[in-house]
Coordinates of N, CA and C in Angstrom, one line a residue:
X1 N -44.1 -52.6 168.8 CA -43.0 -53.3 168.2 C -43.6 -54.1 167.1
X2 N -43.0 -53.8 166.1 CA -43.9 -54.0 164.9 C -42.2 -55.1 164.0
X3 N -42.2 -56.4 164.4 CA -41.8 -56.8 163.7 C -42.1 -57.6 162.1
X4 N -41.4 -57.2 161.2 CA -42.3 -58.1 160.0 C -41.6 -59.5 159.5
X5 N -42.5 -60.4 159.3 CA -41.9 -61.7 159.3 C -42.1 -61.8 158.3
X6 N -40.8 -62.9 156.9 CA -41.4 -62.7 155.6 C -42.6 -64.0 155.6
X7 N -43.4 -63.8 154.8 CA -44.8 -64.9 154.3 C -44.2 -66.1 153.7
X8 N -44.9 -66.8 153.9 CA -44.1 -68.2 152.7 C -44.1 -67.8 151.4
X9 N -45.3 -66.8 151.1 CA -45.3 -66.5 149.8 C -44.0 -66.1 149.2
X10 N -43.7 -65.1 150.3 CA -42.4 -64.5 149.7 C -41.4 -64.8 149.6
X11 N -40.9 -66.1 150.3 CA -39.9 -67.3 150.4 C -40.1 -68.0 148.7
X12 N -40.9 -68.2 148.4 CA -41.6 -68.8 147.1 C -40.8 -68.3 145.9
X13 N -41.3 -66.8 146.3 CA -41.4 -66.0 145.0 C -39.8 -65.9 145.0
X14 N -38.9 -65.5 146.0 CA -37.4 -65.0 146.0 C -37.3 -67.0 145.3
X15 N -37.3 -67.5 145.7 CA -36.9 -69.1 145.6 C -37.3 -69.6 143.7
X16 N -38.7 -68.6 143.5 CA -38.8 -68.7 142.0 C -37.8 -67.8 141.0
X17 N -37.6 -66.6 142.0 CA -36.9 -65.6 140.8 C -35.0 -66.0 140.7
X18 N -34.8 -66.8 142.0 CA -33.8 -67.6 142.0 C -33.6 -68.7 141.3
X19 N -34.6 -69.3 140.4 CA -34.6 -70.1 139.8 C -34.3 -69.4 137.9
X20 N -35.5 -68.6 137.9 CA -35.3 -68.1 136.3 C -34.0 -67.2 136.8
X21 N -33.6 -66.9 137.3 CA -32.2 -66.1 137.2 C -30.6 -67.3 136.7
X22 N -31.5 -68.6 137.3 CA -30.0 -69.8 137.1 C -30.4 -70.1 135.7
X23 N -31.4 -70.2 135.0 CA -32.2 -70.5 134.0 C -31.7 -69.3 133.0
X24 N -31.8 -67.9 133.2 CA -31.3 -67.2 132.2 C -29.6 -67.5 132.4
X25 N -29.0 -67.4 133.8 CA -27.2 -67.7 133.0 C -27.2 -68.7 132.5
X26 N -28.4 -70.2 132.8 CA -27.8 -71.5 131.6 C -27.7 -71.5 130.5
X27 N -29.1 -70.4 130.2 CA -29.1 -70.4 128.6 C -28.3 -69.3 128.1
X28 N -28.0 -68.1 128.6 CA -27.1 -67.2 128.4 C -25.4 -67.7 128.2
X29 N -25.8 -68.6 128.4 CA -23.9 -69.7 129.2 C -23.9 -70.5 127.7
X30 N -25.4 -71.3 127.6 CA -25.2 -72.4 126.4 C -25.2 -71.3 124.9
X31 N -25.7 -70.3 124.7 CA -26.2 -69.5 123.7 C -24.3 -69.6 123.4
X32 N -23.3 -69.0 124.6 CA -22.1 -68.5 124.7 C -20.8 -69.7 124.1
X33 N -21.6 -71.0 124.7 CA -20.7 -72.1 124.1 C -21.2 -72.3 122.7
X34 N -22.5 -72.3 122.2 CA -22.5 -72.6 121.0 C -22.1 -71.7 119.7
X35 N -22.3 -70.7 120.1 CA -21.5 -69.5 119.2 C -20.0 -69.7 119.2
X36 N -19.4 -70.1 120.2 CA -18.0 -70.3 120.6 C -17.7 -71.2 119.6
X37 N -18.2 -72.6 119.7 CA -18.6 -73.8 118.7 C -18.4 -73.1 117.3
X38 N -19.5 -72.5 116.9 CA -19.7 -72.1 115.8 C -18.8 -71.5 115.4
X39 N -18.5 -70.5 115.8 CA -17.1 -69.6 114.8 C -16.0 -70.5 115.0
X40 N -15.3 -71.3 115.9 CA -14.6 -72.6 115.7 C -14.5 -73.0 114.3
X41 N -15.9 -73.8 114.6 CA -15.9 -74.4 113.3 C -16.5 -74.0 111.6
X42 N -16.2 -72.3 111.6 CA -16.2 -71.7 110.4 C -14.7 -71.5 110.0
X43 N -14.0 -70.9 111.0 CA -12.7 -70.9 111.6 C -11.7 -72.1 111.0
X44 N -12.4 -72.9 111.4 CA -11.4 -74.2 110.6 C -11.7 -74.5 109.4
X45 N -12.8 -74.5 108.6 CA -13.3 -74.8 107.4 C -13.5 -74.0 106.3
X46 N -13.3 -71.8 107.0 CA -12.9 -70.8 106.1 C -11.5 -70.7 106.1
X47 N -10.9 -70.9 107.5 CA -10.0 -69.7 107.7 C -10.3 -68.7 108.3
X48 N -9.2 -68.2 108.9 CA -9.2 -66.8 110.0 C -10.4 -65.7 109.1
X49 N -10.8 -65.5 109.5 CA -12.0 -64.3 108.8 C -10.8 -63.0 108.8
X50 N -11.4 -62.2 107.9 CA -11.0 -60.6 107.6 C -11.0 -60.2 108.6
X51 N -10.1 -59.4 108.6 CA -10.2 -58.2 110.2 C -10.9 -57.1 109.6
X52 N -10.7 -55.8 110.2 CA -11.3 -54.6 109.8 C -11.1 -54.0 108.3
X53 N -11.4 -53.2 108.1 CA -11.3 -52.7 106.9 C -9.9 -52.0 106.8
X54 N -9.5 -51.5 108.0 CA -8.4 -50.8 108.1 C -7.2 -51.9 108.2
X55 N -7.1 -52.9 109.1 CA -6.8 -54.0 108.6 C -6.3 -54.6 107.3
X56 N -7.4 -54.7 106.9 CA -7.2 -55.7 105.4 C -6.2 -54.6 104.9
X57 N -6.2 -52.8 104.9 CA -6.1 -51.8 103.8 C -4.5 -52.1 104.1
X58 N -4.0 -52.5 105.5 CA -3.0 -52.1 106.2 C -2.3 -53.6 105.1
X59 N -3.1 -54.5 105.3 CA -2.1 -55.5 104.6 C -2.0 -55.7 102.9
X60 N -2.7 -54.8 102.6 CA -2.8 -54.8 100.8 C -1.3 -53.6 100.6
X61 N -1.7 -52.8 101.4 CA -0.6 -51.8 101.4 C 1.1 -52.7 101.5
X62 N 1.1 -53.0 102.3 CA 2.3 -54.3 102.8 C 2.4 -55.1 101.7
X63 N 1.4 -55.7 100.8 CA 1.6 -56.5 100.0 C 2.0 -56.0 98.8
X64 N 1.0 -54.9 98.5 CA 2.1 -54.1 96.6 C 3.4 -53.9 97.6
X65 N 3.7 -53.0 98.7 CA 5.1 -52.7 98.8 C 6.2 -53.7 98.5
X66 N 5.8 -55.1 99.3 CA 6.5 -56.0 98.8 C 6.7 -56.3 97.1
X67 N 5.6 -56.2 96.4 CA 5.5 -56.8 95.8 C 6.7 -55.9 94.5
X68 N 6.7 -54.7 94.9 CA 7.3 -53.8 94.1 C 8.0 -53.6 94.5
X69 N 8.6 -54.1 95.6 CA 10.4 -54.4 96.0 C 11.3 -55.1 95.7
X70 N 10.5 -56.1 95.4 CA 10.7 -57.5 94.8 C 10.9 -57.4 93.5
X71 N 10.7 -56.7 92.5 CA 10.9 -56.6 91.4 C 11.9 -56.1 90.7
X72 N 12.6 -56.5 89.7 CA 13.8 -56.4 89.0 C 13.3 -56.1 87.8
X73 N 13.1 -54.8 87.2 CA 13.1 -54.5 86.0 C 14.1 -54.7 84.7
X74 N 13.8 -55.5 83.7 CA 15.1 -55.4 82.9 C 15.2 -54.0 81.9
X75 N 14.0 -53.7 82.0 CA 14.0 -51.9 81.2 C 15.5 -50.9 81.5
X76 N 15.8 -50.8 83.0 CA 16.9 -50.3 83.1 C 18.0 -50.5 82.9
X77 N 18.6 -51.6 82.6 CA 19.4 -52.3 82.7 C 20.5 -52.2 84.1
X78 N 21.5 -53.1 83.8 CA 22.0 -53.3 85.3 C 22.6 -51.9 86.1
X79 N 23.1 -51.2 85.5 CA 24.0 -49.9 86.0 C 22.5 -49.0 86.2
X80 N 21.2 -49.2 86.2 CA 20.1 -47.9 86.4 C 19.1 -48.9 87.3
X81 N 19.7 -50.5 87.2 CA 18.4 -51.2 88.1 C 18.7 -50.7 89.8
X82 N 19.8 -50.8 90.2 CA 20.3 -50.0 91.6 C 19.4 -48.8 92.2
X83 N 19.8 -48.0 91.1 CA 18.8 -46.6 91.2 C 17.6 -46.4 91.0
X84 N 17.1 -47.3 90.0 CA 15.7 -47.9 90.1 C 15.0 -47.9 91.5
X85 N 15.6 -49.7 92.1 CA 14.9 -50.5 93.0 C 15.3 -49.0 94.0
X86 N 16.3 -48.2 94.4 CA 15.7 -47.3 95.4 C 15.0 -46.6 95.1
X87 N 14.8 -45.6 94.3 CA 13.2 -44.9 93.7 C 12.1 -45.4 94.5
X88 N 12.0 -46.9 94.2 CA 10.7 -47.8 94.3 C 10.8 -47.9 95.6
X89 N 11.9 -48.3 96.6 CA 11.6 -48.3 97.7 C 11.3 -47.2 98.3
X90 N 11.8 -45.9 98.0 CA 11.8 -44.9 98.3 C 10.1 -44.3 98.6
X91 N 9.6 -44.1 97.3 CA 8.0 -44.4 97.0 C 7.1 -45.4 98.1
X92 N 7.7 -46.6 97.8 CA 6.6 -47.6 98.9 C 7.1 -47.0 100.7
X93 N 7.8 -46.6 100.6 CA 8.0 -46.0 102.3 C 7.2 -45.1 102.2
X94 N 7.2 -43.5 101.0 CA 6.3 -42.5 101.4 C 5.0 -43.0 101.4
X95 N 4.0 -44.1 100.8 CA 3.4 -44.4 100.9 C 2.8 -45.3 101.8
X96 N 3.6 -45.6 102.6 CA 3.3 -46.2 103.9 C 3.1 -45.4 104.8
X97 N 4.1 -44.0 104.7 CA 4.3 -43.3 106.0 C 3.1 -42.3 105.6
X98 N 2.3 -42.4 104.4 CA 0.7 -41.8 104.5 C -0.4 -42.2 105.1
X99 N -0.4 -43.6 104.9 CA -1.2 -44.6 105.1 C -1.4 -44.9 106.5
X100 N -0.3 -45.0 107.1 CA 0.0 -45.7 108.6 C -0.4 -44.5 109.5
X101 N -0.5 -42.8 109.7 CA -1.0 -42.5 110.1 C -2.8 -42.7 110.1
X102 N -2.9 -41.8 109.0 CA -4.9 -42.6 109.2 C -5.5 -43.3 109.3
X103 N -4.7 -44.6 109.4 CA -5.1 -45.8 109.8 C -5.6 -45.8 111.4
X104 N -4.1 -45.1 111.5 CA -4.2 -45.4 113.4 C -5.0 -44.2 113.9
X105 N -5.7 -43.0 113.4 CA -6.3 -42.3 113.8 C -7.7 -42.8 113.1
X106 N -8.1 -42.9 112.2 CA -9.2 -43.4 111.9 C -9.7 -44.6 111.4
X107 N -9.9 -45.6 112.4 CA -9.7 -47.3 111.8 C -10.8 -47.4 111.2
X108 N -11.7 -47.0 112.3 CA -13.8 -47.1 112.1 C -14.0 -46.2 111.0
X109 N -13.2 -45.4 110.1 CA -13.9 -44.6 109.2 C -13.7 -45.6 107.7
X110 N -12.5 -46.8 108.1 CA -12.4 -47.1 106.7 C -13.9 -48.5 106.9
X111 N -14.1 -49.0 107.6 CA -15.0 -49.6 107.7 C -16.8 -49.4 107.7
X112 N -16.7 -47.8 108.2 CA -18.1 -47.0 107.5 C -18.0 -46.9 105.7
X113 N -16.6 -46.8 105.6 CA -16.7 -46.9 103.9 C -16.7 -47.9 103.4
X114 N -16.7 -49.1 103.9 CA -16.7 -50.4 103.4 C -18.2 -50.8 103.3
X115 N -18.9 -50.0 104.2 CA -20.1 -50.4 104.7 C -21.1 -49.1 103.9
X116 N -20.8 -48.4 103.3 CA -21.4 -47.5 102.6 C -21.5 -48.3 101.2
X117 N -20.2 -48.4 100.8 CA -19.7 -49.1 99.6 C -20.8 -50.0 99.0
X118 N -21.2 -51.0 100.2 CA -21.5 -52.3 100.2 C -23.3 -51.8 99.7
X119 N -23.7 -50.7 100.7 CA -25.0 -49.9 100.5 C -25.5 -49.6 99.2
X120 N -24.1 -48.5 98.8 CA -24.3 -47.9 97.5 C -24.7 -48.9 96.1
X121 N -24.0 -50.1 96.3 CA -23.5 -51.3 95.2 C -25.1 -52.2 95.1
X122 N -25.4 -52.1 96.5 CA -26.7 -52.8 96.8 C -27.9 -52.0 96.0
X123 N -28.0 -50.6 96.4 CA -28.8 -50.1 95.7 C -28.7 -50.1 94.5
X124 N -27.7 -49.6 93.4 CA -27.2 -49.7 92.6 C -28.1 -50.7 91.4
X125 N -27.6 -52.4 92.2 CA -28.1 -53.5 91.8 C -29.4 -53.7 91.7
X126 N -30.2 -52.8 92.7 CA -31.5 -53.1 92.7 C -32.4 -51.7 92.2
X127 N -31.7 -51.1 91.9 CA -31.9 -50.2 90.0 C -32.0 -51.1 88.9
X128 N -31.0 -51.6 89.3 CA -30.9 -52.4 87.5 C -31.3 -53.3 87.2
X129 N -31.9 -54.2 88.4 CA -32.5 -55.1 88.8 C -34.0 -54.9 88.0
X130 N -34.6 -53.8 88.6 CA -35.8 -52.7 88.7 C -36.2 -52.9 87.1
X131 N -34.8 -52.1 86.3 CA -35.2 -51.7 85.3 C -34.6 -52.9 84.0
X132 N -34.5 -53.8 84.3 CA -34.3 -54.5 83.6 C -35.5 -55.6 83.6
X133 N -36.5 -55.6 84.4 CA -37.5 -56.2 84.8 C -38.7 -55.0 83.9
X134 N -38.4 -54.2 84.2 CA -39.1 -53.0 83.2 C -39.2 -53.4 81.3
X135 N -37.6 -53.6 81.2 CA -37.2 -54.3 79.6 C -37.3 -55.6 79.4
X136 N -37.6 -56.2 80.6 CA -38.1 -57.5 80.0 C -39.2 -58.3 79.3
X137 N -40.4 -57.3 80.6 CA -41.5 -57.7 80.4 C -42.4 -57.4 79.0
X138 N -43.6 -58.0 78.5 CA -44.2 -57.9 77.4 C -45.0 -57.3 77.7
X139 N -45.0 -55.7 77.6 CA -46.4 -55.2 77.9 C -47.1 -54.5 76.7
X140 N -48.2 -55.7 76.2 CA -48.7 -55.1 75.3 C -50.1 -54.2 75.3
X141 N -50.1 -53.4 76.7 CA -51.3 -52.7 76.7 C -50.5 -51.3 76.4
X142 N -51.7 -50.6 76.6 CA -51.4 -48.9 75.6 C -50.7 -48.7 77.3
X143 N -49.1 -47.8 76.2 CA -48.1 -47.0 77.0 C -48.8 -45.7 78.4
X144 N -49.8 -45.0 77.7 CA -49.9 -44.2 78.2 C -51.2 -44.5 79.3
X145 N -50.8 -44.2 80.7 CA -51.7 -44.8 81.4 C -53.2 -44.3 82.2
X146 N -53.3 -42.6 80.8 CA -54.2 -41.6 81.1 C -55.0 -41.5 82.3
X147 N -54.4 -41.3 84.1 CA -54.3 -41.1 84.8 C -54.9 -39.9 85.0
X148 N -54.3 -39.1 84.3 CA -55.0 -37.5 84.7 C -55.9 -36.7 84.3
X149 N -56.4 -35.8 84.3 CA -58.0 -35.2 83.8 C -56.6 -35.1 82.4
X150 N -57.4 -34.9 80.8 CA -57.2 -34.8 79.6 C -58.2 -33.8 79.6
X151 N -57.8 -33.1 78.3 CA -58.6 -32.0 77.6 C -58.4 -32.5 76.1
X152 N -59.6 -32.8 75.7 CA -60.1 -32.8 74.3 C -59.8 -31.9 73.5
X153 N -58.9 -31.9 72.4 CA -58.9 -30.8 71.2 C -59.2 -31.0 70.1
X154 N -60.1 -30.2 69.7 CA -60.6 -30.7 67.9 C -60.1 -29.8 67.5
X155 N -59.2 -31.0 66.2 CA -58.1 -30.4 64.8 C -59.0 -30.5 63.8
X156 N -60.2 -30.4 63.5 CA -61.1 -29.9 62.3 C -61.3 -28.8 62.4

């Protein structure tokens, strides 16, 4: 009959790993309030942040629609503005009823593009960055930086 009794050690050690386990939710808990804190208080001092990419596209879209609904051209005059402003509505619907599917099937693609965008623009900048540090500098040593074996030719 082989019973095992636990050691004090091992009372210890369960009693220590019961300790860093309260110790990582405190600070896992305070990391949670302070970030909470934080966007709070960007929150009140930016404003609601951007939503997605698909998002923002969803409300720019909404916004020309309006914005070209709203409008009264005097080009037509009164008897063609009628006919006009439906055209225009006419238009901002088919162009919603484009938009509003791919949105809702592909939200995360307009945000890989945002995020490509942001890539491309970055490198871009740091070309021109590159080479404009190229045109700036004074370099008055010889252009050619004869690097490689040369061959001697005599023109006499």
């Amino acid at each position: 009959m082989s019973e095992e009794r636990p050691t004090p050690d091992a009372a210890q050690e369960e009693t220590a790993e019961e300790v860093r386990a309260a110790d990582a939710d405190a600070w896992a808990q305070a990391c949670a309030e302070d970030l909470a804190a934080e966007k709070a208080r960007r929150r009140a001092q930016y404003g609601t942040p951007p939503g997605s990419a698909a998002e923002e596209l969803r409300k720019l879209v909404d916004a020309v629609a309006d914005k070209l609904s709203g409008l009264q051209s005097p080009l037509f005059g009164a008897v063609a503005s009628g006919t006009a402003q439906q055209m225009v509505n006419q238009v901002v619907q088919q162009a919603k009823a484009a938009v509003e599917p791919v949105l809702e099937r592909n939200p995360d693609v307009f945000d890989h593009l945002a995020a490509a965008g942001s890539e491309l623009l970055a490198a871009y900048r740091s070309a021109v960055e590159a080479q404009e540090r190229r045109w700036t500098t004074q370099d008055t040593g010889p252009r050619d930086e004869g690097t490689g074996p040369g061959e001697r030719i005599d023109l006499d």
